[in-house]
Coordinates of C-alpha atoms in Angstrom, one line a residue:
Chain A
X1 CA 0.1 0.0 0.0
X2 CA 1.9 3.3 -1.3
X3 CA 1.5 6.6 0.3
X4 CA -0.2 7.6 -3.3
X5 CA -2.6 4.8 -2.2
X6 CA -3.6 5.8 0.8
X7 CA -4.0 9.5 -0.6
X8 CA -6.1 8.9 -3.4
X9 CA -8.5 6.4 -1.6
X10 CA -8.8 9.3 1.6
X11 CA -9.5 11.6 -1.5
X12 CA -12.2 9.3 -2.8
X13 CA -13.3 8.8 0.6
X14 CA -13.7 12.4 1.7
X15 CA -15.1 13.7 -1.4
X16 CA -16.5 17.1 0.0
X17 CA -13.4 17.8 1.6
X18 CA -11.7 17.2 -1.7
X19 CA -14.1 19.0 -3.8
X20 CA -13.9 22.3 -1.7
X21 CA -9.9 22.0 -1.5
X22 CA -9.8 21.5 -5.0
X23 CA -12.6 24.6 -5.7
X24 CA -9.8 26.7 -3.4
X25 CA -7.1 26.2 -5.6
X26 CA -9.1 26.3 -8.7
X27 CA -10.4 29.8 -7.5
X28 CA -6.6 30.8 -7.1
X29 CA -5.1 29.8 -10.2
X30 CA -8.2 30.9 -12.3
X31 CA -8.2 34.1 -10.7
X32 CA -4.2 34.2 -11.7
X33 CA -4.8 33.2 -15.1
X34 CA -7.3 35.5 -15.8
X35 CA -6.1 38.6 -14.2
X36 CA -2.8 37.8 -15.6
X37 CA -4.1 37.4 -18.9
X38 CA -6.5 40.7 -18.6
X39 CA -3.2 42.4 -16.9
X40 CA -1.4 41.7 -20.1
X41 CA -3.9 42.6 -22.5
X42 CA -5.1 45.7 -20.6
X43 CA -1.1 47.0 -20.8
X44 CA -1.2 46.3 -24.5
X45 CA -5.0 47.8 -25.3
X46 CA -3.8 50.7 -22.9
X47 CA -0.6 51.1 -25.2
X48 CA -2.4 50.9 -28.2
X49 CA -4.9 53.4 -27.2
X50 CA -2.2 56.1 -25.6
X51 CA -0.5 55.6 -29.5
X52 CA -3.7 56.6 -30.9
X53 CA -3.3 59.8 -29.1
X54 CA -0.1 60.5 -30.7
X55 CA 3.7 61.0 -30.3
X56 CA 4.3 62.2 -26.5
X57 CA 7.9 63.2 -27.1
X58 CA 9.6 66.2 -29.5
X59 CA 12.8 66.1 -29.9
X60 CA 13.8 69.5 -31.5
X61 CA 17.7 71.4 -32.3
X62 CA 19.5 73.2 -29.3
X63 CA 19.2 76.4 -30.7
X64 CA 15.3 76.3 -31.6
X65 CA 13.6 79.5 -29.8
X66 CA 11.5 77.8 -27.4
X67 CA 9.1 80.5 -26.6
X68 CA 8.6 80.9 -30.0
X69 CA 8.3 76.8 -30.4
X70 CA 5.8 76.7 -27.6
X71 CA 3.7 79.7 -28.9
X72 CA 3.5 78.4 -32.4
X73 CA 4.4 74.6 -32.0
X74 CA 7.0 74.8 -34.8
X75 CA 10.6 75.0 -34.3
X76 CA 12.5 77.4 -36.0
X77 CA 15.9 75.6 -36.2
X78 CA 16.8 73.0 -38.3
X79 CA 18.9 70.0 -37.5
X80 CA 20.6 67.3 -39.9
X81 CA 18.2 64.3 -41.1
X82 CA 21.1 61.9 -39.8
X83 CA 20.0 62.5 -36.0
X84 CA 17.0 60.1 -36.8
X85 CA 19.7 57.3 -37.6
X86 CA 22.0 58.1 -34.8
X87 CA 18.9 58.1 -32.3
X88 CA 17.2 54.8 -33.5
X89 CA 20.4 52.8 -33.5
X90 CA 21.4 53.7 -30.2
X91 CA 21.1 50.8 -27.5
X92 CA 19.1 51.0 -23.9
X93 CA 16.8 54.0 -25.0
X94 CA 13.4 54.5 -24.0
X95 CA 11.5 55.5 -26.6
X96 CA 10.3 54.3 -30.0
X97 CA 8.2 54.8 -33.1
X98 CA 10.7 57.7 -34.0
X99 CA 9.4 60.3 -36.9
X100 CA 11.6 62.8 -38.2
X101 CA 9.6 66.0 -39.7
X102 CA 10.2 69.1 -41.6
X103 CA 7.8 71.8 -40.8
X104 CA 7.2 75.3 -41.7
X105 CA 4.5 77.4 -42.1
X106 CA 3.7 79.0 -45.6
X107 CA 1.5 80.9 -47.2
X108 CA 0.0 78.6 -50.4
X109 CA -3.0 79.8 -52.6
X110 CA -3.5 82.3 -50.6
X111 CA -4.3 80.4 -47.2
X112 CA -1.8 79.9 -44.3
X113 CA -0.5 76.4 -43.9
X114 CA 2.0 74.5 -42.5
X115 CA 3.9 72.2 -45.1
X116 CA 4.8 69.0 -43.2
X117 CA 7.6 66.5 -44.7
X118 CA 7.4 63.1 -43.1
X119 CA 10.1 60.6 -43.2
X120 CA 9.1 56.9 -42.7
X121 CA 8.7 55.7 -39.3
X122 CA 11.5 54.2 -37.7
X123 CA 12.0 51.9 -34.6
X124 CA 15.1 50.7 -33.3
X125 CA 17.0 47.5 -34.1
X126 CA 15.1 44.8 -32.6
X127 CA 11.9 46.8 -31.1
X128 CA 9.8 46.9 -34.7
X129 CA 6.3 47.9 -34.3
X130 CA 3.7 48.5 -36.3
X131 CA 3.8 52.3 -37.5
X132 CA 1.9 55.0 -35.6
X133 CA 1.5 57.0 -38.9
X134 CA 0.9 56.6 -42.5
X135 CA 4.3 56.7 -44.9
X136 CA 3.8 59.2 -47.9
X137 CA 4.8 58.6 -51.5
X138 CA 6.6 60.7 -53.4
X139 CA 4.2 63.1 -55.4
X140 CA 1.5 62.1 -53.1
X141 CA 0.0 65.2 -50.7
X142 CA -2.2 64.8 -47.7
X143 CA -4.4 67.4 -47.2
X144 CA -5.8 68.8 -43.9
X145 CA -9.4 69.2 -43.3
X146 CA -9.5 73.3 -43.3
X147 CA -7.1 73.4 -46.3
X148 CA -9.1 71.2 -48.5
X149 CA -12.5 72.9 -47.3
X150 CA -10.9 76.0 -47.7
X151 CA -9.6 75.8 -50.9
X152 CA -12.4 72.9 -52.5
X153 CA -9.7 70.4 -52.8
X154 CA -10.3 66.8 -53.2
X155 CA -9.0 63.5 -53.8
X156 CA -7.1 63.1 -57.0
X157 CA -6.7 66.8 -57.7
X158 CA -3.2 67.7 -59.7
X159 CA -1.6 70.7 -57.6
X160 CA 1.6 72.0 -57.2
X161 CA 3.5 74.0 -54.5
X162 CA 6.2 76.1 -55.3
X163 CA 6.7 74.4 -58.4
X164 CA 6.5 71.0 -57.5
X165 CA 3.9 68.7 -58.9
X166 CA 1.9 66.7 -56.4
X167 CA -1.6 64.6 -56.4
X168 CA -4.2 64.8 -53.3
X169 CA -3.8 61.3 -52.2
X170 CA -6.2 62.2 -49.1
X171 CA -8.1 64.8 -47.9
X172 CA -8.0 64.3 -44.0
X173 CA -10.8 63.9 -41.4
X174 CA -11.2 67.2 -39.2
X175 CA -9.1 66.9 -36.1
X176 CA -9.7 69.9 -34.5
X177 CA -6.3 71.0 -34.3
X178 CA -2.9 72.0 -36.6
X179 CA -3.3 68.8 -38.6
X180 CA -6.1 70.4 -40.0
X181 CA -4.1 73.4 -42.0
X182 CA -1.2 71.1 -42.8
X183 CA -0.5 69.9 -46.4
X184 CA 1.7 67.0 -45.8
X185 CA 4.4 65.4 -48.0
X186 CA 7.2 63.1 -48.4
X187 CA 10.0 64.7 -46.3
X188 CA 12.7 64.7 -49.6
X189 CA 10.2 66.8 -51.3
X190 CA 9.6 69.0 -48.6
X191 CA 13.3 69.9 -48.0
X192 CA 13.2 70.5 -51.7
X193 CA 10.3 73.0 -51.6
X194 CA 11.9 74.8 -48.3
X195 CA 15.4 74.8 -49.6
X196 CA 16.7 72.7 -46.6
X197 CA 18.3 69.7 -48.2
X198 CA 18.9 67.0 -45.4
X199 CA 17.2 68.7 -42.8
X200 CA 14.8 68.3 -40.2
X201 CA 13.1 70.7 -37.5
X202 CA 11.8 67.9 -35.4
X203 CA 11.6 64.4 -34.4
X204 CA 8.8 62.8 -32.7
X205 CA 9.0 59.7 -30.5
X206 CA 6.8 58.1 -27.8
X207 CA 8.5 57.6 -24.6
X208 CA 8.3 54.1 -23.2
X209 CA 8.9 54.8 -19.5
X210 CA 6.3 54.6 -17.0
X211 CA 6.4 56.1 -13.3
X212 CA 10.1 56.0 -12.0
X213 CA 10.6 55.4 -8.8
X214 CA 12.8 58.4 -7.4
X215 CA 13.4 59.9 -10.9
X216 CA 11.3 62.1 -13.2
X217 CA 11.1 60.5 -16.8
X218 CA 12.0 63.7 -18.7
X219 CA 14.9 64.0 -17.2
X220 CA 15.8 60.4 -17.8
X221 CA 14.9 61.0 -21.3
X222 CA 16.9 64.1 -21.7
X223 CA 20.1 62.3 -20.2
X224 CA 19.7 59.4 -22.7
X225 CA 19.2 61.4 -25.6
X226 CA 21.5 64.3 -24.5
X227 CA 24.2 61.4 -24.5
X228 CA 23.3 60.7 -28.1
X229 CA 22.4 64.3 -29.5
X230 CA 24.0 66.8 -27.5
X231 CA 22.7 69.3 -30.2
X232 CA 19.0 68.4 -29.4
X233 CA 16.7 69.2 -26.7
X234 CA 13.8 67.0 -25.7
X235 CA 10.0 68.2 -24.7
X236 CA 7.7 65.4 -23.5
X237 CA 3.6 66.1 -23.6
X238 CA 3.2 65.6 -20.0
X239 CA -0.1 65.3 -19.8
X240 CA -0.3 62.4 -22.4
X241 CA 2.8 60.4 -21.0
X242 CA 1.4 60.7 -17.7
X243 CA -1.8 59.2 -18.4
X244 CA -0.2 56.6 -20.3
X245 CA 1.9 55.9 -17.2
X246 CA -0.9 56.4 -14.7
X247 CA -3.0 53.8 -16.5
X248 CA -0.3 51.1 -16.6
X249 CA 0.6 51.6 -12.8
X250 CA -3.3 51.7 -11.9
X251 CA -3.7 48.0 -13.8
X252 CA -0.2 47.0 -12.1
X253 CA -1.4 48.0 -8.6
X254 CA -4.9 46.3 -9.1
X255 CA -3.1 43.0 -9.7
X256 CA -0.7 43.5 -6.9
X257 CA -3.8 43.8 -4.6
X258 CA -5.7 41.8 -5.8
X259 CA -3.7 38.6 -6.4
X260 CA -2.2 38.2 -2.8
X261 CA -5.8 39.1 -1.4
X262 CA -7.0 35.8 -3.6
X263 CA -3.9 33.9 -2.8
X264 CA -4.2 34.4 1.1
X265 CA -8.0 34.0 0.9
X266 CA -7.7 30.3 -0.9
X267 CA -4.5 29.5 1.0
X268 CA -6.5 29.9 4.6
X269 CA -9.4 28.2 2.8
X270 CA -7.3 25.1 1.9
X271 CA -5.7 25.7 5.8
X272 CA -8.9 25.7 7.5
X273 CA -10.2 22.3 5.4
X274 CA -6.9 20.7 6.1
X275 CA -7.3 21.2 10.1
X276 CA -10.7 19.7 9.8
X277 CA -9.3 16.8 7.8
X278 CA -6.9 16.6 10.2
X279 CA -9.4 16.4 13.2
X280 CA -11.4 14.0 11.3
X281 CA -8.4 11.9 10.9
X282 CA -7.1 11.7 14.6
X283 CA -7.8 8.2 15.5
X284 CA -6.5 7.3 11.9
X285 CA -3.3 8.9 12.3
X286 CA -3.3 7.1 15.9
X287 CA -3.8 3.6 14.6
X288 CA -0.9 4.7 12.0
X289 CA 1.4 5.9 14.2
X290 CA 0.3 2.9 16.5
X291 CA 1.3 0.5 13.7
X292 CA 4.7 2.1 13.1
X293 CA 4.2 4.6 10.9
X294 CA 7.0 7.7 11.7
X295 CA 6.2 11.2 11.8
X296 CA 7.8 12.1 8.6
X297 CA 5.3 9.1 6.7
X298 CA 2.4 10.7 8.5
X299 CA 3.4 14.0 7.2
X300 CA 3.9 12.8 3.8
X301 CA 0.1 11.6 4.0
X302 CA -1.1 15.2 4.5
X303 CA 1.1 16.9 2.0
X304 CA 1.1 14.4 -0.5
X305 CA -2.8 14.7 -0.3
X306 CA -2.3 18.8 -1.0
X307 CA 0.0 18.1 -3.8
X308 CA -2.7 16.3 -5.7
X309 CA -5.4 18.6 -4.8
X310 CA -3.0 21.3 -5.9
X311 CA -2.5 19.5 -9.2
X312 CA -6.0 19.0 -9.8
X313 CA -6.9 22.6 -9.0
X314 CA -3.8 23.9 -11.2
X315 CA -5.1 21.9 -14.2
X316 CA -9.0 22.8 -13.4
X317 CA -8.0 26.5 -13.0
X318 CA -6.0 27.1 -15.9
X319 CA -8.7 25.5 -18.0
X320 CA -11.2 28.0 -16.2
X321 CA -9.1 31.1 -16.1
X322 CA -8.1 30.8 -19.7
X323 CA -11.9 30.2 -20.8
X324 CA -13.0 33.5 -18.7
X325 CA -10.3 35.3 -20.6
X326 CA -11.4 33.8 -23.7
X327 CA -14.9 34.7 -23.0
X328 CA -14.8 37.9 -21.6
X329 CA -11.6 39.8 -23.0
X330 CA -12.9 40.3 -26.4
X331 CA -15.3 42.6 -25.0
X332 CA -13.4 44.1 -22.8
X333 CA -10.0 44.5 -25.0
X334 CA -11.4 45.2 -28.0
X335 CA -8.7 46.3 -30.1
X336 CA -6.1 43.6 -28.9
X337 CA -8.1 40.9 -27.8
X338 CA -7.9 39.0 -30.8
X339 CA -4.4 39.0 -31.2
X340 CA -3.2 38.7 -27.7
X341 CA -5.4 36.5 -25.9
X342 CA -4.6 33.1 -26.4
X343 CA -3.5 30.0 -24.0
X344 CA -0.1 30.5 -22.5
X345 CA 1.6 27.4 -21.9
X346 CA 4.2 29.0 -19.7
X347 CA 1.1 29.9 -17.5
X348 CA 0.0 26.1 -17.3
X349 CA 3.5 25.1 -16.4
X350 CA 3.7 27.8 -13.7
X351 CA 0.6 26.5 -12.4
X352 CA 1.0 23.2 -12.4
X353 CA 4.3 23.6 -10.7
X354 CA 3.2 26.3 -8.2
X355 CA -0.4 25.5 -7.3
X356 CA 0.7 21.9 -5.6
X357 CA 3.7 24.1 -3.6
X358 CA 0.9 26.4 -2.5
X359 CA -1.2 24.1 -1.4
X360 CA 1.6 22.0 0.0
X361 CA 2.5 25.3 2.2
X362 CA -1.3 25.7 3.2
X363 CA -1.2 22.5 4.5
X364 CA 1.9 22.2 6.4
X365 CA 0.6 23.7 9.8
X366 CA -2.1 21.2 9.5
X367 CA 0.5 17.7 8.8
X368 CA 2.6 19.3 11.7
X369 CA -0.6 19.2 13.8
X370 CA -1.0 15.3 12.7
X371 CA 2.5 14.5 13.2
X372 CA 2.3 15.7 16.9
X373 CA -1.0 13.8 17.6
X374 CA 0.1 11.8 20.7
X375 CA -1.4 8.2 19.7
X376 CA -1.4 6.9 23.3
X377 CA -4.0 9.8 23.7
X378 CA -6.2 9.9 20.5
X379 CA -6.5 5.9 20.5
X380 CA -8.2 6.2 23.7
X381 CA -10.8 8.8 22.8
X382 CA -13.8 6.9 22.4
Chain B
X1 CA 10.7 -10.6 28.0
X2 CA 8.8 -7.5 29.1
X3 CA 10.0 -5.6 32.4
X4 CA 8.4 -2.4 34.0
X5 CA 10.7 -0.9 36.6
X6 CA 9.5 1.7 38.9
X7 CA 7.4 3.2 36.0
X8 CA 5.0 6.2 36.8
X9 CA 2.9 8.5 34.7
X10 CA 1.5 11.8 35.4
X11 CA -0.4 14.2 33.6
X12 CA -0.6 17.8 34.1
X13 CA -4.6 19.0 34.2
X14 CA -6.5 22.1 35.1
X15 CA -7.2 20.5 38.4
X16 CA -3.5 19.5 39.3
X17 CA -1.3 16.5 38.2
X18 CA -3.1 13.7 37.8
X19 CA -0.9 10.1 38.5
X20 CA -2.0 7.3 36.0
X21 CA 0.6 5.1 36.9
X22 CA 2.4 4.9 40.1
X23 CA 5.9 3.3 40.9
X24 CA 4.7 0.0 38.8
X25 CA 7.3 -2.8 38.8
X26 CA 6.3 -5.9 36.5
X27 CA 7.5 -8.6 34.5
X28 CA 6.0 -10.4 31.8
X29 CA 7.7 -13.7 30.4
X30 CA 8.2 -14.3 26.7
X31 CA 5.1 -16.2 25.6
X32 CA 3.3 -15.8 28.5
X33 CA -0.7 -14.6 28.3
X34 CA -1.2 -11.7 31.0
X35 CA -4.8 -10.0 32.0
X36 CA -4.3 -6.9 33.5
X37 CA -7.3 -6.6 35.5
X38 CA -9.2 -3.6 37.0
X39 CA -11.8 -0.7 37.2
X40 CA -12.0 1.9 34.4
X41 CA -9.0 4.6 35.2
X42 CA -6.9 2.0 37.0
X43 CA -4.4 2.9 34.6
X44 CA -4.5 -0.5 32.3
X45 CA -4.7 1.5 29.2
X46 CA -1.5 3.6 30.1
X47 CA 0.2 0.6 31.1
X48 CA -0.2 -0.9 28.2
X49 CA 0.9 2.3 25.8
X50 CA 4.1 2.5 27.8
X51 CA 4.7 -1.2 27.0
X52 CA 3.8 -0.5 23.5
X53 CA 6.8 2.2 22.9
X54 CA 3.8 5.3 22.6
X55 CA 3.9 6.8 25.9
X56 CA 6.8 7.9 27.7
X57 CA 6.8 7.4 31.4
X58 CA 7.4 10.5 33.7
X59 CA 9.8 8.0 35.4
X60 CA 10.9 4.4 35.5
X61 CA 12.2 2.0 32.7
X62 CA 10.4 -0.3 30.0
X63 CA 12.7 -3.2 28.8
X64 CA 11.5 -5.4 26.2
X65 CA 14.0 -7.9 25.2
X66 CA 16.8 -6.0 26.8
X67 CA 16.2 -3.0 25.0
X68 CA 15.0 0.2 27.0
X69 CA 12.6 1.1 25.0
X70 CA 12.7 5.1 25.8
X71 CA 16.1 5.3 25.4
X72 CA 15.9 4.5 21.8
X73 CA 15.1 7.1 19.2
X74 CA 11.2 7.6 18.4
X75 CA 12.2 6.6 14.8
X76 CA 13.7 3.4 16.3
X77 CA 10.7 2.9 18.4
X78 CA 8.4 3.0 15.7
X79 CA 10.3 0.7 13.8
X80 CA 10.3 -1.5 16.9
X81 CA 6.4 -1.4 17.2
X82 CA 6.1 -1.8 13.4
X83 CA 8.1 -5.2 13.5
X84 CA 7.3 -6.5 17.2
X85 CA 3.9 -5.4 18.6
X86 CA 0.5 -5.5 17.3
X87 CA -2.5 -3.7 18.3
X88 CA -6.2 -4.7 19.2
X89 CA -8.2 -1.8 20.7
X90 CA -11.9 -2.1 22.0
X91 CA -13.0 0.5 19.2
X92 CA -11.1 -1.5 16.5
X93 CA -9.7 1.4 14.9
X94 CA -10.3 0.5 11.3
X95 CA -9.3 2.8 8.5
X96 CA -12.8 3.7 7.2
X97 CA -11.5 4.5 3.4
X98 CA -9.9 0.9 3.1
X99 CA -11.3 -2.3 2.7
X100 CA -10.6 -5.3 5.0
X101 CA -7.8 -6.7 3.2
X102 CA -5.9 -3.3 2.9
X103 CA -6.6 -2.3 6.6
X104 CA -4.8 -6.0 7.4
X105 CA -1.7 -5.4 5.1
X106 CA -1.7 -1.2 6.3
X107 CA 1.3 -2.2 8.7
X108 CA 3.3 -3.7 6.3
X109 CA 4.8 -0.6 4.7
X110 CA 5.8 0.5 7.9
X111 CA 7.7 -3.2 9.2
X112 CA 9.4 -2.5 5.5
X113 CA 7.1 -5.3 3.8
X114 CA 5.5 -4.8 0.5
X115 CA 2.4 -6.5 -0.9
X116 CA 1.4 -9.1 1.1
X117 CA -2.3 -9.6 0.2
X118 CA -2.3 -13.4 -0.5
X119 CA -0.9 -13.7 3.3
X120 CA -3.7 -11.0 4.2
X121 CA -6.3 -13.7 2.5
X122 CA -4.8 -16.4 3.8
X123 CA -5.3 -14.7 7.5
X124 CA -8.7 -13.9 6.8
X125 CA -9.6 -17.1 5.8
X126 CA -8.5 -18.9 9.3
X127 CA -10.3 -15.7 11.1
X128 CA -13.6 -16.5 9.0
X129 CA -13.5 -13.5 6.8
X130 CA -12.6 -14.8 3.5
X131 CA -16.0 -13.4 1.8
X132 CA -15.3 -10.0 3.6
X133 CA -11.9 -9.1 2.2
X134 CA -13.5 -6.1 -0.3
X135 CA -15.8 -5.2 2.3
X136 CA -15.4 -1.4 4.2
X137 CA -15.4 -1.4 7.8
X138 CA -18.8 0.3 7.6
X139 CA -19.8 -3.0 6.4
X140 CA -18.9 -5.0 8.8
X141 CA -20.6 -6.2 12.0
X142 CA -18.9 -5.8 15.4
X143 CA -17.4 -9.4 15.5
X144 CA -16.1 -9.1 11.9
X145 CA -14.5 -5.6 12.3
X146 CA -12.6 -7.0 15.9
X147 CA -11.4 -10.0 13.6
X148 CA -10.5 -7.7 11.0
X149 CA -8.0 -5.7 14.0
X150 CA -6.8 -9.3 15.1
X151 CA -5.9 -10.2 11.3
X152 CA -4.1 -6.7 11.2
X153 CA -2.4 -6.9 14.6
X154 CA -1.1 -10.8 13.6
X155 CA -0.1 -9.5 10.0
X156 CA 3.5 -8.5 10.7
X157 CA 4.2 -11.7 13.1
X158 CA 4.5 -9.9 15.9
X159 CA 6.3 -11.3 19.5
X160 CA 3.6 -9.4 21.5
X161 CA 0.1 -8.5 21.2
X162 CA -1.2 -5.7 23.4
X163 CA -5.1 -6.1 23.5
X164 CA -7.5 -3.2 25.2
X165 CA -10.7 -4.0 25.8
X166 CA -10.8 -6.3 22.8
X167 CA -14.3 -7.6 23.8
X168 CA -15.7 -4.6 25.3
X169 CA -18.2 -3.9 22.4
X170 CA -18.8 -7.8 21.4
X171 CA -21.4 -9.8 22.3
X172 CA -20.4 -13.1 24.1
X173 CA -20.1 -15.5 21.0
X174 CA -17.7 -12.8 19.2
X175 CA -15.9 -12.1 22.4
X176 CA -15.2 -15.9 23.0
X177 CA -13.8 -16.4 19.4
X178 CA -11.6 -13.2 19.6
X179 CA -10.1 -14.6 22.9
X180 CA -9.9 -17.7 21.1
X181 CA -7.6 -16.4 18.5
X182 CA -5.5 -14.6 20.9
X183 CA -5.2 -17.7 23.0
X184 CA -4.2 -19.5 19.6
X185 CA -1.3 -16.7 19.0
X186 CA -0.3 -17.1 22.6
X187 CA 0.1 -21.3 22.0
X188 CA 2.1 -20.4 18.9
X189 CA 4.6 -18.7 21.3
X190 CA 3.2 -15.3 21.3
X191 CA 3.1 -12.8 24.5
X192 CA -0.2 -11.8 24.9
X193 CA -0.9 -8.4 27.3
X194 CA -4.7 -8.1 27.6
X195 CA -6.3 -5.1 29.5
X196 CA -9.7 -5.7 30.5
X197 CA -12.3 -4.6 33.3
X198 CA -14.3 -8.1 32.8
X199 CA -13.6 -11.5 34.2
X200 CA -14.3 -13.5 30.7
X201 CA -10.7 -13.3 29.9
X202 CA -9.0 -14.5 32.8
X203 CA -9.5 -18.4 31.9
X204 CA -7.5 -17.9 28.8
X205 CA -4.3 -16.2 31.0
X206 CA -1.2 -17.6 32.8
X207 CA -1.6 -14.6 34.8
X208 CA -3.8 -12.1 36.1
X209 CA -2.5 -8.8 37.2
X210 CA -5.1 -6.5 39.3
X211 CA -4.8 -2.9 39.1
X212 CA -6.2 0.3 41.1
X213 CA -5.7 3.6 41.4
X214 CA -2.4 3.4 39.2
X215 CA -0.7 0.7 41.1
X216 CA -0.4 -3.1 40.5
X217 CA -2.4 -4.8 43.6
X218 CA -1.0 -8.3 42.6

């Protein structure tokens, strides 16, 4: 009669106790899986939503007149286009989605517009992400809503700017911002029109820093970028960056509070059931001790039972947790759910390893109580 | 040979110290059938537990076959119980989720033996339980439960059987049957120490020891 035999027979005999204990582990594992999956999904969803808000980092030439930049939103000084490559190829940086632009206010057909040349967006090596913004081919012109309305432009119209021919590729939707008065074209063509070959006046990016303990993210970014581009200065759209960081932090805090609470509650639940089980089995423990079972064997009986419960709970909990994430995830995370909510083998392995350990730890005190029962006392009780 | 020398056992209680055994000196020969008689609370069970290496005396020593039980480690005492001692209790103390055969072989693992279900079935046949091998304790009569407990006690071929009121919950026929099996064990050279407050067992005994208030009276 092996220990496993005894454990399985006892589990079968006290089914309610077994099912309640498995339920505790299932609850803990399922909540962990569901929260973990939801937490990851939420983080990505937040990142996507924040990306939709636009770039939050602006890198401009060191000599730019800051007053004028803040008043007009346009940098009056330019910097070499190679700065983009320098930034993109640097290691250990905390930003992504680098977009070089050359922007200048001009009057076109009697309307004040911001001519904006866009380079294709670049990502640092190994951190490729889908671009946040469209790429404009040579000869194409993207016209802001206000300009299109003012000049009666529509897609397919042939136009020229300072003698350079374009086709209106897109009339953009109303944004309520400066984009409504932009004429956007390929960077190279904007450089030619403005007579600034190889020059840009702004690099936009998205910072990847959340809350930094004991430090200000802008200072860190300035330090990082300052080492790479001493001739540049950095401005952060703080409200946007802070919202993003707060949202991420909120999800992490939620996870950090809820999961330990669930784990502690389930651990206590298993522990109480194990104590009840030990009390039920006092005489059985007594007879085993009388038959020569040592303390370690008695402890193994209870801890072994906890491990079996943990294994069952882990498998069921994983299936239920993943099922919950599948069922409710797409309704909550509408943008990213289809691509990121999927069963994670690593989580299954973690569940199968940690849940039995968790159940065994919860049953440790009851097991020690069982070991310390005095058989001479329990066998005399009728 | 079992020798108790000056064995006392006291328990602290809320009402003060209670002395369950007081300066007991007693020896039992190998192969002897000893009946401990006395009223409830006279110390019979405490004495049995002390001989069984399960209850450390407050003072005195217990020697079984030249081995001082309470100078051994608890692991060694557990091994000693598994190999040398068989128990029978008034309340049977069968494991409820194991069937009869499984209950009988339960002690085998502790004694370092594996398997043994064939021997267990032979033993059950001898005790008239061959048709009950796969029944759970809850499906057995009191007499069958006690005979299962006897089979479990005999399974590891112990040198000593300690029986605490083994007929206390049985009717006359079953009590006679149980005592008969213990007598068989004794006739085959085993030592039996049986605690009872009745008189039925005395006819099987080589010696009757009377106890009262934790002391041996004769």
